[in-house]
Tab-separated table of C-alpha atoms in Angstrom:
chain	number	residue	atom	x	y	z
Y	1	UNK	CA	20.516	32.212	4.689
Y	2	UNK	CA	21.695	29.228	6.301
Y	3	UNK	CA	19.565	27.876	9.483
Y	4	UNK	CA	21.027	26.664	12.648
Y	5	UNK	CA	20.608	22.598	11.734
Y	6	UNK	CA	22.320	23.640	8.289
Y	7	UNK	CA	19.157	23.478	6.325
Y	8	UNK	CA	19.707	26.557	3.848
Y	9	UNK	CA	16.073	28.715	3.512
Y	10	UNK	CA	14.833	29.542	0.089
Y	11	UNK	CA	14.507	33.327	-0.784
Y	12	UNK	CA	10.980	33.902	-1.870
Y	13	UNK	CA	9.714	36.021	-4.204
Y	14	UNK	CA	7.083	38.861	-3.614
Y	15	UNK	CA	3.367	37.749	-3.593
Y	16	UNK	CA	2.377	39.840	-6.479
Y	17	UNK	CA	4.893	37.879	-8.587
Y	18	UNK	CA	3.748	34.522	-7.265
Y	19	UNK	CA	0.169	35.252	-7.606
Y	20	UNK	CA	1.124	36.207	-11.352
Y	21	UNK	CA	3.220	33.236	-11.756
Y	22	UNK	CA	-0.093	31.015	-10.415
Y	23	UNK	CA	-2.663	33.231	-12.858
Y	24	UNK	CA	-0.720	32.306	-16.016
Y	25	UNK	CA	-1.176	28.683	-15.260
Y	26	UNK	CA	-4.251	28.784	-13.785
Y	27	UNK	CA	-5.752	30.129	-16.537
Y	28	UNK	CA	-4.936	26.987	-18.541
Y	29	UNK	CA	-6.862	25.195	-15.575
Y	30	UNK	CA	-9.939	27.313	-15.777
Y	31	UNK	CA	-10.116	26.744	-19.638
Y	32	UNK	CA	-9.878	23.136	-19.154
Y	33	UNK	CA	-12.696	23.382	-16.178
Y	34	UNK	CA	-15.215	25.044	-18.750
Y	35	UNK	CA	-14.393	22.190	-21.282
Y	36	UNK	CA	-14.780	19.711	-18.813
Y	37	UNK	CA	-18.193	21.129	-18.166
Y	38	UNK	CA	-18.962	20.947	-22.293
Y	39	UNK	CA	-17.984	17.501	-22.438
Y	40	UNK	CA	-20.085	16.371	-19.521
Y	41	UNK	CA	-23.046	18.176	-19.879
Y	42	UNK	CA	-23.594	17.993	-23.664
Y	43	UNK	CA	-21.360	14.349	-24.137
Y	44	UNK	CA	-18.140	13.483	-26.030
Y	45	UNK	CA	-19.406	14.719	-29.405
Y	46	UNK	CA	-17.789	17.805	-28.237
Y	47	UNK	CA	-14.727	15.843	-29.173
Y	48	UNK	CA	-13.418	14.696	-32.532
Y	49	UNK	CA	-13.468	10.937	-31.341
Y	50	UNK	CA	-16.208	8.643	-33.104
Y	51	UNK	CA	-16.808	5.636	-34.407
Y	52	UNK	CA	-13.604	5.249	-35.748
Y	53	UNK	CA	-11.200	6.715	-33.440
Y	54	UNK	CA	-12.552	5.554	-29.557
Y	55	UNK	CA	-8.781	6.717	-28.434
Y	56	UNK	CA	-7.898	9.976	-28.944
Y	57	UNK	CA	-5.598	12.919	-27.872
Y	58	UNK	CA	-6.896	12.036	-24.149
Y	59	UNK	CA	-5.629	8.517	-24.365
Y	60	UNK	CA	-2.235	9.339	-26.214
Y	61	UNK	CA	-1.291	12.093	-23.531
Y	62	UNK	CA	-2.477	9.893	-20.850
Y	63	UNK	CA	-0.277	7.401	-22.037
Y	64	UNK	CA	2.923	9.532	-22.535
Y	65	UNK	CA	2.613	11.233	-19.079
Y	66	UNK	CA	2.011	7.557	-17.459
Y	67	UNK	CA	5.175	6.390	-19.453
Y	68	UNK	CA	6.861	9.828	-18.324
Y	69	UNK	CA	5.881	9.547	-14.638
Y	70	UNK	CA	7.737	6.178	-14.861
Y	71	UNK	CA	10.820	7.877	-13.470
Y	72	UNK	CA	9.306	7.492	-9.800
Y	73	UNK	CA	9.002	3.756	-9.336
Y	74	UNK	CA	12.324	3.071	-11.498
Y	75	UNK	CA	14.066	5.443	-9.465
Y	76	UNK	CA	12.418	4.207	-6.216
Y	77	UNK	CA	13.455	0.871	-7.179
Y	78	UNK	CA	17.076	1.949	-7.798
Y	79	UNK	CA	17.458	3.909	-4.949
Y	80	UNK	CA	15.892	1.482	-2.255
Y	81	UNK	CA	16.191	-1.689	-3.565
Y	82	UNK	CA	19.595	-1.739	-5.275
Y	83	UNK	CA	20.773	1.128	-3.415
Y	84	UNK	CA	21.866	3.208	-5.988
Y	85	UNK	CA	23.335	6.103	-3.912
Y	86	UNK	CA	23.368	8.966	-6.065
Y	87	UNK	CA	19.553	8.865	-6.937
Y	88	UNK	CA	19.403	10.334	-3.102
Y	89	UNK	CA	19.485	13.949	-4.366
Y	90	UNK	CA	16.652	12.888	-6.896
Y	91	UNK	CA	14.314	10.407	-5.209
Y	92	UNK	CA	11.970	13.487	-3.867
Y	93	UNK	CA	11.502	15.128	-7.384
Y	94	UNK	CA	10.780	12.118	-9.395
Y	95	UNK	CA	8.213	11.034	-6.397
Y	96	UNK	CA	6.810	14.649	-7.275
Y	97	UNK	CA	6.897	14.194	-11.153
Y	98	UNK	CA	5.458	10.644	-10.752
Y	99	UNK	CA	2.476	12.033	-8.596
Y	100	UNK	CA	1.908	14.827	-10.669
Y	101	UNK	CA	1.545	12.886	-13.707
Y	102	UNK	CA	-0.697	9.793	-12.461
Y	103	UNK	CA	-2.851	12.072	-10.807
Y	104	UNK	CA	-3.123	13.880	-13.929
Y	105	UNK	CA	-3.640	10.603	-15.972
Y	106	UNK	CA	-6.706	9.729	-13.617
Y	107	UNK	CA	-8.184	12.715	-14.054
Y	108	UNK	CA	-8.129	12.901	-17.496
Y	109	UNK	CA	-9.401	9.358	-17.736
Y	110	UNK	CA	-12.306	10.466	-15.780
Y	111	UNK	CA	-13.368	12.584	-18.566
Y	112	UNK	CA	-12.458	10.199	-21.130
Y	113	UNK	CA	-15.181	7.490	-19.865
Y	114	UNK	CA	-17.934	9.753	-20.262
Y	115	UNK	CA	-19.892	9.186	-17.415
Y	116	UNK	CA	-17.159	9.549	-14.366
Y	117	UNK	CA	-19.974	9.034	-11.610
Y	118	UNK	CA	-19.750	5.165	-12.820
Y	119	UNK	CA	-16.201	4.967	-12.939
Y	120	UNK	CA	-16.267	2.711	-10.293
Y	121	UNK	CA	-17.745	0.064	-12.664
Y	122	UNK	CA	-14.227	-0.686	-13.324
Y	123	UNK	CA	-13.869	-2.308	-9.999
Y	124	UNK	CA	-16.942	-3.316	-9.382
Y	125	UNK	CA	-17.800	-5.234	-12.460
Y	126	UNK	CA	-14.747	-5.747	-13.748
Y	127	UNK	CA	-13.938	-7.459	-17.155
Y	128	UNK	CA	-11.699	-10.172	-15.931
Y	129	UNK	CA	-10.674	-10.654	-19.674
Y	130	UNK	CA	-9.463	-7.166	-20.577
Y	131	UNK	CA	-6.296	-6.018	-20.107
Y	132	UNK	CA	-7.527	-2.480	-19.676
Y	133	UNK	CA	-9.185	-3.764	-16.300
Y	134	UNK	CA	-5.601	-4.692	-14.692
Y	135	UNK	CA	-4.297	-1.810	-16.010
Y	136	UNK	CA	-7.125	0.183	-14.057
Y	137	UNK	CA	-6.091	-1.577	-10.479
Y	138	UNK	CA	-2.477	-0.745	-11.020
Y	139	UNK	CA	-3.029	2.780	-11.801
Y	140	UNK	CA	-5.159	3.325	-9.429
Y	141	UNK	CA	-3.245	1.430	-6.596
Y	142	UNK	CA	-0.067	3.111	-7.398
Y	143	UNK	CA	-1.281	6.576	-7.140
Y	144	UNK	CA	-2.510	5.421	-3.625
Y	145	UNK	CA	1.205	4.279	-2.956
Y	146	UNK	CA	2.786	7.620	-4.841
Y	147	UNK	CA	0.390	9.451	-2.237
Y	148	UNK	CA	2.233	7.624	0.725
Y	149	UNK	CA	5.542	8.129	-0.769
Y	150	UNK	CA	4.553	12.142	-1.070
Y	151	UNK	CA	3.409	12.314	2.628
Y	152	UNK	CA	7.395	12.451	4.104
Y	153	UNK	CA	8.500	15.271	1.781
Y	154	UNK	CA	5.256	16.798	3.305
Y	155	UNK	CA	5.688	16.576	6.596
Y	156	UNK	CA	9.786	17.445	6.349
Y	157	UNK	CA	8.738	20.888	6.094
Y	158	UNK	CA	9.539	22.559	9.001
Y	159	UNK	CA	6.531	24.117	10.081
Y	160	UNK	CA	4.631	21.232	9.331
Y	161	UNK	CA	7.232	18.799	11.537
Y	162	UNK	CA	6.305	21.002	14.705
Y	163	UNK	CA	3.393	18.927	14.782
Y	164	UNK	CA	4.321	15.340	16.601
Y	165	UNK	CA	2.035	13.296	14.545
Y	166	UNK	CA	3.103	14.561	11.305
Y	167	UNK	CA	6.695	14.300	12.636
Y	168	UNK	CA	6.565	10.560	13.906
Y	169	UNK	CA	4.583	9.982	10.732
Y	170	UNK	CA	7.374	11.350	8.173
Y	171	UNK	CA	9.984	9.400	10.189
Y	172	UNK	CA	8.359	6.194	10.333
Y	173	UNK	CA	7.284	6.140	6.572
Y	174	UNK	CA	10.999	6.870	5.776
Y	175	UNK	CA	11.739	3.360	7.259
Y	176	UNK	CA	9.602	1.439	5.502
Y	177	UNK	CA	9.709	3.096	2.068
Y	178	UNK	CA	11.527	0.414	0.692
Y	179	UNK	CA	8.106	-1.647	0.785
Y	180	UNK	CA	6.126	0.639	-1.241
Y	181	UNK	CA	9.162	1.263	-3.587
Y	182	UNK	CA	8.724	-2.676	-4.209
Y	183	UNK	CA	4.967	-2.385	-4.110
Y	184	UNK	CA	5.353	0.518	-6.995
Y	185	UNK	CA	7.756	-1.414	-9.248
Y	186	UNK	CA	5.423	-4.565	-8.926
Y	187	UNK	CA	2.522	-2.007	-9.847
Y	188	UNK	CA	3.889	0.055	-12.594
Y	189	UNK	CA	5.690	-2.893	-14.274
Y	190	UNK	CA	2.880	-4.824	-15.089
Y	191	UNK	CA	0.537	-1.795	-16.068
Y	192	UNK	CA	3.052	-0.286	-18.595
Y	193	UNK	CA	3.363	-3.699	-20.224
Y	194	UNK	CA	-0.348	-4.278	-20.427
Y	195	UNK	CA	-1.027	-1.017	-22.133
Y	196	UNK	CA	1.179	-1.903	-24.415
Y	197	UNK	CA	0.132	-5.684	-24.515
Y	198	UNK	CA	-3.529	-4.165	-25.025
Y	199	UNK	CA	-2.680	-2.909	-28.475
Y	200	UNK	CA	-0.360	-6.169	-29.411
Y	201	UNK	CA	-3.351	-8.745	-29.086
Y	202	UNK	CA	-5.631	-6.335	-31.528
Y	203	UNK	CA	-5.670	-9.005	-33.966
Y	204	UNK	CA	-8.300	-7.365	-36.005
Y	205	UNK	CA	-5.901	-4.506	-35.890
Y	206	UNK	CA	-2.617	-5.520	-38.305
Y	207	UNK	CA	-0.562	-1.867	-37.411
Y	208	UNK	CA	-0.404	-3.044	-33.654
Y	209	UNK	CA	-0.616	-6.784	-33.816
Y	210	UNK	CA	2.468	-8.532	-32.732
Y	211	UNK	CA	3.420	-12.216	-31.614
Y	212	UNK	CA	4.905	-12.596	-28.053
Y	213	UNK	CA	6.035	-14.886	-25.634
Y	214	UNK	CA	2.618	-16.721	-24.222
Y	215	UNK	CA	0.103	-14.105	-23.262
Y	216	UNK	CA	2.631	-11.641	-23.467
Y	217	UNK	CA	3.218	-9.474	-27.048
Y	218	UNK	CA	6.666	-7.914	-27.614
Y	219	UNK	CA	4.712	-4.557	-27.357
Y	220	UNK	CA	4.268	-5.677	-23.766
Y	221	UNK	CA	8.122	-5.500	-22.945
Y	222	UNK	CA	8.456	-2.241	-25.197
Y	223	UNK	CA	6.006	-0.094	-23.476
Y	224	UNK	CA	8.022	-1.162	-20.150
Y	225	UNK	CA	11.415	-0.196	-21.317
Y	226	UNK	CA	10.280	2.599	-23.525
Y	227	UNK	CA	8.569	3.881	-20.123
Y	228	UNK	CA	12.040	3.544	-17.621
Y	229	UNK	CA	14.083	5.041	-20.301
Y	230	UNK	CA	11.828	8.210	-20.803
Y	231	UNK	CA	10.988	8.649	-17.114
Y	232	UNK	CA	14.807	9.766	-15.685
Y	233	UNK	CA	14.512	12.027	-19.261
Y	234	UNK	CA	11.998	13.915	-17.659
Y	235	UNK	CA	12.855	13.817	-14.145
Y	236	UNK	CA	16.429	15.230	-15.203
Y	237	UNK	CA	14.710	17.880	-17.289
Y	238	UNK	CA	12.208	19.231	-14.453
Y	239	UNK	CA	14.971	19.362	-11.904
Y	240	UNK	CA	17.263	21.691	-14.152
Y	241	UNK	CA	14.274	23.215	-15.307
Y	242	UNK	CA	13.570	23.937	-11.869
Y	243	UNK	CA	17.082	25.007	-10.864
Y	244	UNK	CA	17.223	27.698	-13.480
Y	245	UNK	CA	13.992	29.403	-12.275
Y	246	UNK	CA	14.883	29.224	-8.627
Y	247	UNK	CA	18.532	30.165	-9.748
Y	248	UNK	CA	19.583	27.335	-6.778
Y	249	UNK	CA	21.723	24.362	-7.205
Y	250	UNK	CA	19.033	21.596	-5.890
Y	251	UNK	CA	21.376	18.450	-7.319
Y	252	UNK	CA	24.704	18.200	-8.616
Y	253	UNK	CA	25.448	18.457	-12.094
Y	254	UNK	CA	27.236	15.130	-11.931
Y	255	UNK	CA	24.122	13.390	-10.881
Y	256	UNK	CA	21.752	15.149	-13.691
Y	257	UNK	CA	24.191	13.759	-15.893
Y	258	UNK	CA	24.340	10.594	-14.495
Y	259	UNK	CA	20.763	10.024	-14.733
Y	260	UNK	CA	20.651	11.463	-18.237
Y	261	UNK	CA	23.827	8.734	-19.170
Y	262	UNK	CA	21.033	6.136	-17.839
Y	263	UNK	CA	18.174	7.103	-19.280
Y	264	UNK	CA	20.319	6.975	-22.642
Y	265	UNK	CA	21.726	3.761	-22.204
Y	266	UNK	CA	18.064	2.184	-21.481
Y	267	UNK	CA	17.138	3.955	-24.490
Y	268	UNK	CA	19.693	2.280	-26.753
Y	269	UNK	CA	18.593	-1.230	-25.243
Y	270	UNK	CA	14.887	0.001	-26.060
Y	271	UNK	CA	15.803	1.026	-29.603
Y	272	UNK	CA	17.528	-2.187	-30.367
Y	273	UNK	CA	14.561	-4.416	-29.643
Y	274	UNK	CA	12.381	-1.984	-31.337
Y	275	UNK	CA	13.738	-1.964	-34.418
Y	276	UNK	CA	13.991	-5.443	-34.431
Y	277	UNK	CA	10.680	-5.736	-33.703
Y	278	UNK	CA	9.490	-3.677	-36.608
Y	279	UNK	CA	11.961	-5.441	-38.869
Y	280	UNK	CA	10.047	-8.801	-38.083
Y	281	UNK	CA	6.473	-7.001	-37.925
Y	282	UNK	CA	7.377	-5.284	-41.431
Y	283	UNK	CA	8.834	-8.625	-43.130
Y	284	UNK	CA	6.763	-11.365	-41.439
Y	285	UNK	CA	3.623	-10.467	-39.731
Y	286	UNK	CA	1.989	-7.767	-41.679
Y	287	UNK	CA	2.675	-9.879	-44.621
Y	288	UNK	CA	1.385	-13.096	-43.385
Y	289	UNK	CA	-2.079	-11.041	-42.660
Y	290	UNK	CA	-2.388	-9.692	-46.213
Y	291	UNK	CA	-0.785	-5.926	-45.869
Y	292	UNK	CA	2.145	-4.612	-46.986
Y	293	UNK	CA	4.450	-2.618	-44.743
Y	294	UNK	CA	3.762	0.878	-46.740
Y	295	UNK	CA	-0.069	0.217	-46.634
Y	296	UNK	CA	0.151	1.262	-43.105
Y	297	UNK	CA	1.593	4.802	-43.697
Y	298	UNK	CA	-0.954	6.999	-45.640
Y	299	UNK	CA	-2.140	10.653	-45.301
Y	300	UNK	CA	-1.048	12.488	-42.326
Y	301	UNK	CA	0.721	9.400	-41.003
Y	302	UNK	CA	3.392	8.807	-43.292
Y	303	UNK	CA	6.517	7.254	-42.831
Y	304	UNK	CA	8.409	10.465	-41.473
Y	305	UNK	CA	6.615	9.528	-38.414
Y	306	UNK	CA	8.525	5.966	-37.959
Y	307	UNK	CA	11.741	7.908	-38.863
Y	308	UNK	CA	10.844	10.793	-36.258
Y	309	UNK	CA	10.452	7.751	-33.707
Y	310	UNK	CA	13.192	6.058	-34.141
Y	311	UNK	CA	16.140	8.182	-35.479
Y	312	UNK	CA	15.352	12.178	-34.515
Y	313	UNK	CA	13.788	11.233	-31.209
Y	314	UNK	CA	15.044	7.990	-30.645
Y	315	UNK	CA	18.858	7.530	-31.768
Y	316	UNK	CA	19.947	11.169	-32.013
Y	317	UNK	CA	19.345	11.810	-28.278
Y	318	UNK	CA	20.832	8.544	-27.114
Y	319	UNK	CA	23.674	9.231	-28.545
Y	320	UNK	CA	24.091	12.696	-27.750
Y	321	UNK	CA	23.314	11.556	-23.966
Y	322	UNK	CA	26.308	8.841	-23.932
Y	323	UNK	CA	28.835	11.443	-24.815
Y	324	UNK	CA	30.198	12.823	-21.704
Y	325	UNK	CA	31.319	15.954	-22.794
Y	326	UNK	CA	27.755	17.024	-24.534
Y	327	UNK	CA	26.327	16.248	-21.238
Y	328	UNK	CA	28.549	18.926	-19.531
Y	329	UNK	CA	26.469	21.246	-21.731
Y	330	UNK	CA	23.140	22.889	-20.624
Y	331	UNK	CA	22.083	22.804	-24.299
Y	332	UNK	CA	23.152	18.952	-25.286
Y	333	UNK	CA	21.621	17.655	-21.794
Y	334	UNK	CA	18.512	19.354	-22.430
Y	335	UNK	CA	17.823	18.951	-25.728
Y	336	UNK	CA	18.612	14.968	-25.431
Y	337	UNK	CA	16.267	14.916	-22.173
Y	338	UNK	CA	13.400	16.654	-24.361
Y	339	UNK	CA	13.819	14.790	-27.420
Y	340	UNK	CA	13.277	11.556	-25.522
Y	341	UNK	CA	10.440	12.626	-23.981
Y	342	UNK	CA	8.955	13.618	-27.556
Y	343	UNK	CA	9.817	10.426	-28.721
Y	344	UNK	CA	8.055	8.160	-26.021
Y	345	UNK	CA	5.057	10.633	-26.729
Y	346	UNK	CA	5.457	9.900	-30.469
Y	347	UNK	CA	5.298	6.420	-29.975
Y	348	UNK	CA	2.145	6.101	-27.644
Y	349	UNK	CA	0.581	8.836	-30.564
Y	350	UNK	CA	1.320	6.194	-32.942
Y	351	UNK	CA	-0.074	3.097	-31.262
Y	352	UNK	CA	-3.171	5.178	-29.958
Y	353	UNK	CA	-4.533	7.197	-33.057
Y	354	UNK	CA	-2.872	5.571	-36.097
Y	355	UNK	CA	-3.764	1.918	-35.289
Y	356	UNK	CA	-7.463	3.103	-35.875
Y	357	UNK	CA	-7.013	5.140	-39.045
Y	358	UNK	CA	-5.990	1.885	-41.140
Y	359	UNK	CA	-8.898	0.431	-42.855
Y	360	UNK	CA	-9.459	-2.957	-42.035
Y	361	UNK	CA	-12.462	-3.668	-43.829
Y	362	UNK	CA	-13.052	-3.563	-48.219
Y	363	UNK	CA	-15.462	-0.541	-47.544
Y	364	UNK	CA	-13.648	1.397	-45.151
Y	365	UNK	CA	-11.031	4.108	-46.118
Y	366	UNK	CA	-7.905	5.293	-44.616
Y	367	UNK	CA	-8.936	7.963	-42.097
Y	368	UNK	CA	-7.523	10.875	-40.301
Y	369	UNK	CA	-8.522	11.942	-36.851
Y	370	UNK	CA	-8.328	15.621	-35.558
Y	371	UNK	CA	-8.884	16.716	-31.920
Y	372	UNK	CA	-11.245	19.397	-30.902
Y	373	UNK	CA	-10.079	22.795	-28.952
Y	374	UNK	CA	-12.043	20.913	-26.048
Y	375	UNK	CA	-9.930	18.253	-25.957
Y	376	UNK	CA	-6.354	20.585	-26.074
Y	377	UNK	CA	-7.823	22.640	-23.620
Y	378	UNK	CA	-8.437	19.561	-20.815
Y	379	UNK	CA	-4.403	18.500	-21.827
Y	380	UNK	CA	-3.522	22.191	-21.090
Y	381	UNK	CA	-5.375	22.029	-17.815
Y	382	UNK	CA	-3.257	18.748	-16.889
Y	383	UNK	CA	-0.100	20.548	-18.108
Y	384	UNK	CA	-1.065	23.814	-15.959
Y	385	UNK	CA	-1.792	21.504	-12.999
Y	386	UNK	CA	1.488	20.216	-12.953
Y	387	UNK	CA	3.202	23.286	-13.571
């Protein structure tokens, strides 16, 4: 149905169907809330984390959704600053996805620290020598930026726009959105990099340690590249899925194809640099520290993880999405974008968990980490909240 001002009105589903849809995902949230209660009431002994694995499923998932939410700042930078016009159709979706990812990440971090009421310590008693201080500052500030970018999307609602204040707010925020895009790019650039740099400076963890430029190890730059490659892929995937569920064309297919191609092009650059980094680490960095390359891959964390990260969920989707004919088919488009997202999640898992599984002292042995159902429940709650 078309309205007088040219906008298209969506045909709403029945109330019963809508409540059933909400209930499916609401159950995940309720399950997660129960797990949150157990973790806060009984402590983090409800998780699989211990003195070996101080990072676990939560941090691996947290780093993954932060990387996948990078489509918001990268799309905003391309559209508002570099004036890439075709992203106009997708900028709203990118902001929504970024807001969901970052707010979910902050919520999960509040549980991971064990005592969320003391979360303000990160700001009031900041350890200025820690990269994590810069990360928590930038993530929190960027969530505020995303909230400001999210407001115009709400104020454009026909009912809300009838109120003069919200109409004025939405119109004026649009005019200065380029400023917030620049601020968001600055904040995201440094916290994405510092998340990788945090692992790269761990001299006592030879699996993650990397040389670099001045203060910044190579992982600082690799985390940024992988995030800006994966962010557009998630945006493409979510928009495509939304169109299939609503049975409405929200974005032109050519626009989705261009975004998928952009993701693949950035992924190729990342894979080249990642391969060079891995080869140098395996042949120079690790041997200088007294380790063989193969000694890092044992137990459930074998060489297949490296193969999957670089080839199955790296080179394969990059080649697939760079082929114009392949991007015309839903199966190859969705498979390529999904594999890119899985690849960046696998990379974050490897750096988070495998780094801690490798012994660094003579009396230690190779350890394996298994998350409990409480950890899975909280991850499921974040997914339910996002949907």
